[in-house]
XYZ file of C-alpha atoms in Angstrom:
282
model
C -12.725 -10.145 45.050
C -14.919 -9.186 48.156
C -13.141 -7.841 50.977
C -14.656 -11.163 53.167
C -13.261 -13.686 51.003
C -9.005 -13.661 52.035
C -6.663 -13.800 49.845
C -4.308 -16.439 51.525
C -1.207 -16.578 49.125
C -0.583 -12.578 50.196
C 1.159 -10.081 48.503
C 4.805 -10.309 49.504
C 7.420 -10.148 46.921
C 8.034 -13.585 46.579
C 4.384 -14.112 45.852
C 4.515 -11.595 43.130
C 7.766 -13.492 41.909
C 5.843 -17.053 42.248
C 3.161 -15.205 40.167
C 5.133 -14.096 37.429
C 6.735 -17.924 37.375
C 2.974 -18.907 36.928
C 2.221 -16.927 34.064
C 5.007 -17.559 32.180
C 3.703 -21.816 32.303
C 0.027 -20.589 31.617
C 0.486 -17.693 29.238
C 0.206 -19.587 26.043
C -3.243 -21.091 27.795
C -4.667 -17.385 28.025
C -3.538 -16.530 25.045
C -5.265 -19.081 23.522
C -8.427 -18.010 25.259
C -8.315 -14.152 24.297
C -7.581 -15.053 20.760
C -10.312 -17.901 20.674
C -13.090 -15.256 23.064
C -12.307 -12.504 19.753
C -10.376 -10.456 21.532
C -8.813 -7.974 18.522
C -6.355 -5.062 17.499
C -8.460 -1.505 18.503
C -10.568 -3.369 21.777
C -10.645 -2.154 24.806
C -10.318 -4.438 27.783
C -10.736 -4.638 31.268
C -8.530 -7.015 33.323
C -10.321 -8.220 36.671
C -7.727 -9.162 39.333
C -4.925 -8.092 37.470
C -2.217 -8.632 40.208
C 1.173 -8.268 38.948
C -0.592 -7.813 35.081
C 0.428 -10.457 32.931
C -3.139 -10.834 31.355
C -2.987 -6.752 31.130
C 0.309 -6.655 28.843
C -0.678 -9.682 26.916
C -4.390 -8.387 25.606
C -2.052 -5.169 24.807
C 0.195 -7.098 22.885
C -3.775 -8.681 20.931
C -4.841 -5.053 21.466
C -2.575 -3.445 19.770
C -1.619 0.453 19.942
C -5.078 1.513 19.246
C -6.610 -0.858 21.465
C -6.547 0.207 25.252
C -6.220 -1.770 28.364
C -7.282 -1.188 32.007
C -6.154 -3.799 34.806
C -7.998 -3.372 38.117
C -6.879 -5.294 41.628
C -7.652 -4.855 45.373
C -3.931 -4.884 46.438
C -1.630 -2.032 46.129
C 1.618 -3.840 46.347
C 0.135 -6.092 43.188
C -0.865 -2.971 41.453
C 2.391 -1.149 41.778
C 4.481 -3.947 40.473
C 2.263 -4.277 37.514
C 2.812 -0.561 36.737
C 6.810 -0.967 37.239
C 6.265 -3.479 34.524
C 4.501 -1.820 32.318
C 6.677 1.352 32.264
C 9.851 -0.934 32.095
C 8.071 -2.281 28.964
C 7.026 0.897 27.078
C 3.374 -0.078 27.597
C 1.512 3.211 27.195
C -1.907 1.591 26.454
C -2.812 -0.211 29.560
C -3.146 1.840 33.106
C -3.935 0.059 36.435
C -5.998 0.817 39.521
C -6.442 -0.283 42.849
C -10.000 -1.073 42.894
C -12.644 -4.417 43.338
C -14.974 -5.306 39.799
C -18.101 -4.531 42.152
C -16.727 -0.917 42.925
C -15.516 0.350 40.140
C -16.505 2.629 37.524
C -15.356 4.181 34.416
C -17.816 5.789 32.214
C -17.274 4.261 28.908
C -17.971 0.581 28.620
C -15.334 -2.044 27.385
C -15.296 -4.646 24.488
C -14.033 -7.695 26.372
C -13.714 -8.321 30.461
C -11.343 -10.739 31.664
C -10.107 -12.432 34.499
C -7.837 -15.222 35.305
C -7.768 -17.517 38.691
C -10.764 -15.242 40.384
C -13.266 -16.972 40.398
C -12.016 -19.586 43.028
C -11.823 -16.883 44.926
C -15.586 -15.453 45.321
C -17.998 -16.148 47.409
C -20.439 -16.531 44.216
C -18.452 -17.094 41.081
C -21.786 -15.890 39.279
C -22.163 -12.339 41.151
C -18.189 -11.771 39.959
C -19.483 -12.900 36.232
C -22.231 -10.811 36.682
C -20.461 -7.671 37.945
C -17.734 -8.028 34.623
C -20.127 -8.180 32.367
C -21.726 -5.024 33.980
C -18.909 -3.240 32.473
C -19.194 -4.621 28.930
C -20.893 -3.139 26.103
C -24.122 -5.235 24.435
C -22.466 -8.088 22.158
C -19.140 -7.755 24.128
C -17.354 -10.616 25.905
C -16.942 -11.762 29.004
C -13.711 -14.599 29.279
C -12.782 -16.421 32.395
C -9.549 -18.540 32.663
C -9.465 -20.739 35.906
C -7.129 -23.617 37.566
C -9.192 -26.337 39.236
C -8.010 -27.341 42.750
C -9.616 -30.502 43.366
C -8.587 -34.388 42.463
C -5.294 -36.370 42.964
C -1.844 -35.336 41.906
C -1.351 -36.986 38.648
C 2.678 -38.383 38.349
C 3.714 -40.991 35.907
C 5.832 -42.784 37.387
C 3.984 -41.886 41.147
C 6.206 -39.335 43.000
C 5.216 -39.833 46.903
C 7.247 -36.292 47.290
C 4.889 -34.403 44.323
C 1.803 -35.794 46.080
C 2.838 -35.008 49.651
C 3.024 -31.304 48.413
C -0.066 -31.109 46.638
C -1.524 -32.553 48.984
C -0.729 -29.910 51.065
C -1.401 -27.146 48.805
C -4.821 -28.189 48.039
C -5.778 -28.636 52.227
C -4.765 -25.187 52.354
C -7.095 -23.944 49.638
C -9.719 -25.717 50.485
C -9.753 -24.746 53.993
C -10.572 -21.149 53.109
C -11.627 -20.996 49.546
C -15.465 -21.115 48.983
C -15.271 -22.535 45.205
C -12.059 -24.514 44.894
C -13.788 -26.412 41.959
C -15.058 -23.228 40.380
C -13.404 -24.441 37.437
C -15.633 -27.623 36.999
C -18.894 -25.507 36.982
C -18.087 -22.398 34.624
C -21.746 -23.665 32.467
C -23.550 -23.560 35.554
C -21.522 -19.743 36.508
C -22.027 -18.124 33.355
C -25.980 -19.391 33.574
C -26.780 -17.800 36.593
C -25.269 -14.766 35.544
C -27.352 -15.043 32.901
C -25.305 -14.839 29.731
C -26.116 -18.426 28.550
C -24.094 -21.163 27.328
C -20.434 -20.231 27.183
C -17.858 -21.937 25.106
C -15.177 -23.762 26.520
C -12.002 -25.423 26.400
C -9.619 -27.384 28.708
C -5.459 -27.724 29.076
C -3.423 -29.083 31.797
C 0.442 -28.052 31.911
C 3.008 -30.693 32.241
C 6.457 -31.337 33.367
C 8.943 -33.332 33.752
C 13.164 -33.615 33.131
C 15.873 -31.377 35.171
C 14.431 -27.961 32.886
C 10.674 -28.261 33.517
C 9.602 -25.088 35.275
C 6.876 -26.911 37.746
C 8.951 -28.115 40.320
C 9.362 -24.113 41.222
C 5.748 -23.583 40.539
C 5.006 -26.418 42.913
C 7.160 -25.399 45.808
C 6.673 -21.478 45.206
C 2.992 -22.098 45.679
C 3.682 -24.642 49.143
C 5.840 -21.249 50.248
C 3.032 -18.793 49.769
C 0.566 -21.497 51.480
C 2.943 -22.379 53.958
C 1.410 -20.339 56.987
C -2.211 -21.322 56.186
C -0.944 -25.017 56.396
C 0.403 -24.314 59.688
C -2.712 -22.506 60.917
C -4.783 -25.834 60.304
C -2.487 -28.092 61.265
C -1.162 -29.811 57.904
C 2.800 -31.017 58.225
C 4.545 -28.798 55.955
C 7.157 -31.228 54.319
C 10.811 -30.793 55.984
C 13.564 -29.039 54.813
C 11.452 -26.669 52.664
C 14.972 -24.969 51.038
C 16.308 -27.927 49.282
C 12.617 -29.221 48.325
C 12.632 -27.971 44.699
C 15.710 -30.098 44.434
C 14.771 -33.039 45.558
C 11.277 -32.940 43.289
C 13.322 -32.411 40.601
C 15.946 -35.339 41.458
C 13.321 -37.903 42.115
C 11.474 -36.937 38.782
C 14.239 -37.295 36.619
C 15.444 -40.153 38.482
C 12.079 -41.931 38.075
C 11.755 -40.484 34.124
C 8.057 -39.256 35.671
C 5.829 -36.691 34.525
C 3.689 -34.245 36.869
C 0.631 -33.528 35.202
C -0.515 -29.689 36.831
C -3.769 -28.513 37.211
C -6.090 -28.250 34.900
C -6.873 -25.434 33.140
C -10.770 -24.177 32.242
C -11.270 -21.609 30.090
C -14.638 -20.340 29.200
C -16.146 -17.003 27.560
C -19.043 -15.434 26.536
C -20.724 -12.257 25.132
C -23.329 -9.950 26.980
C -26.628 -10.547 25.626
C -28.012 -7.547 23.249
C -31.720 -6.438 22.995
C -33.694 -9.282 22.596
C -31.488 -12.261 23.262
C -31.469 -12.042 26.730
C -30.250 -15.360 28.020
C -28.659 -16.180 24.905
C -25.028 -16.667 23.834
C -23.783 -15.722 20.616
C -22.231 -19.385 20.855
C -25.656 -21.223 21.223
């Protein structure tokens, strides 16, 4: 992402923790993507905003051993814990490097580019399509899997406590993110960065009973946020230690369900000589 755009949530370690809780609920949603998008054994991939590189070691696992994988981030703490995991693994194909999409270079070009939550990020969601599919061969594909932070809360039974957080969560986004509901316009995106009409799908995660893993996610995420909440002024809720508790206590007590956010995927390939403007889903 560009260096004017912050990235609020940070890079301490309990970020990178609450980031590795987050992939594990949204994995099966990317995988879904990279398998739908083609991604197959022998391709090489790049990985755009890899942080801690759970997209990296799961288009590995599609890859295969003779596929290749190359995750790139701006943070240095992100990229050395997605290294530590990849050696801990055995990973051998995939490598990581601090770097931004619009500065990097590598002289061969890659099958697939793909990046997951960075889009809310940018300044123009288009220029960061744009600048991926810059490093993509003619005929390769460009995938994008994004959260959208905009709407209500949705619990069933209502949870006053679930919507007092996300409330909270999304004021904090919004106050410094320039496309919160990047999500919502991935058509319009992948038109102006002129690879046509992507395809597209949509899942939302959901929770609910004492096991469900999105009470953490919730609170994790109202952690990370916590000091931009207090820099404009939104109550953060009290007793922030025993919160994930109490979520979970009045959902189970109320049998409710918390519905998370949803989930946009879209993809795309790069247009070859003479379908310029076209996708090869058209």
């Amino acid at each position: 992402m560009p260096d004017d755009v912050p990235y609020i949530l940070g890079h301490s370690q309990a970020e990178l923790r609450r980031l590795m809780l987050q992939a594990s609920i949204i994995q099966p949603i990317t995988r879904r993507l990279l398998q739908e998008a083609g991604l197959r054994p022998g391709m090489r991939v790049l990985d755009i905003g890899c942080g801690t590189g759970d997209v990296s070691l799961l288009a590995a696992e599609l890859a295969g051993p003779s596929g290749s994988v190359v995750g790139i981030d701006r943070s240095a703490e992100a990229v050395a814990a997605a290294r530590g995991r990849a050696t801990a693994l055995g990973c051998g194909q995939v490598t990581f490097r601090q770097a931004e999409a619009g500065a990097f270079d590598d002289p061969d070009p890659f099958d697939m580019a793909i990046g997951r939550y960075v889009l809310i990020h940018q300044a123009d969601p288009a220029e960061m399509i744009r600048a991926a599919a810059a490093h993509v061969r003619p005929g390769g594909i460009v995938a994008f899997h994004e959260l959208l932070l905009a709407g209500e809360h949705q619990t069933r039974p209502p949870l006053p406590l679930a919507t007092e957080i996300w409330d909270g969560v999304l004021a904090a986004f919004a106050s410094v993110m320039p496309h919160p509901d990047a999500a919502g316009r991935l058509v319009e995106h992948f038109h102006r960065a002129g690879l046509g009409q992507p395809a597209l799908f949509c899942e939302t995660p959901v929770g609910g009973g004492p096991d469900s893993p999105v009470y953490a996610w919730l609170v994790q995420s109202l952690r990370s946020l916590r000091p931009q909440m207090e820099r404009i002024g939104r109550p953060v809720p009290a007793d922030i230690d025993t919160l994930e508790d109490r979520l979970r206590a009045e959902a189970v007590a109320a049998h409710s369900q918390l519905v998370g956010p949803h989930q946009f995927c879209a993809w795309a390939r790069v247009p070859q000589p003479g379908r310029e403007g076209l996708s090869d889903f058209e």
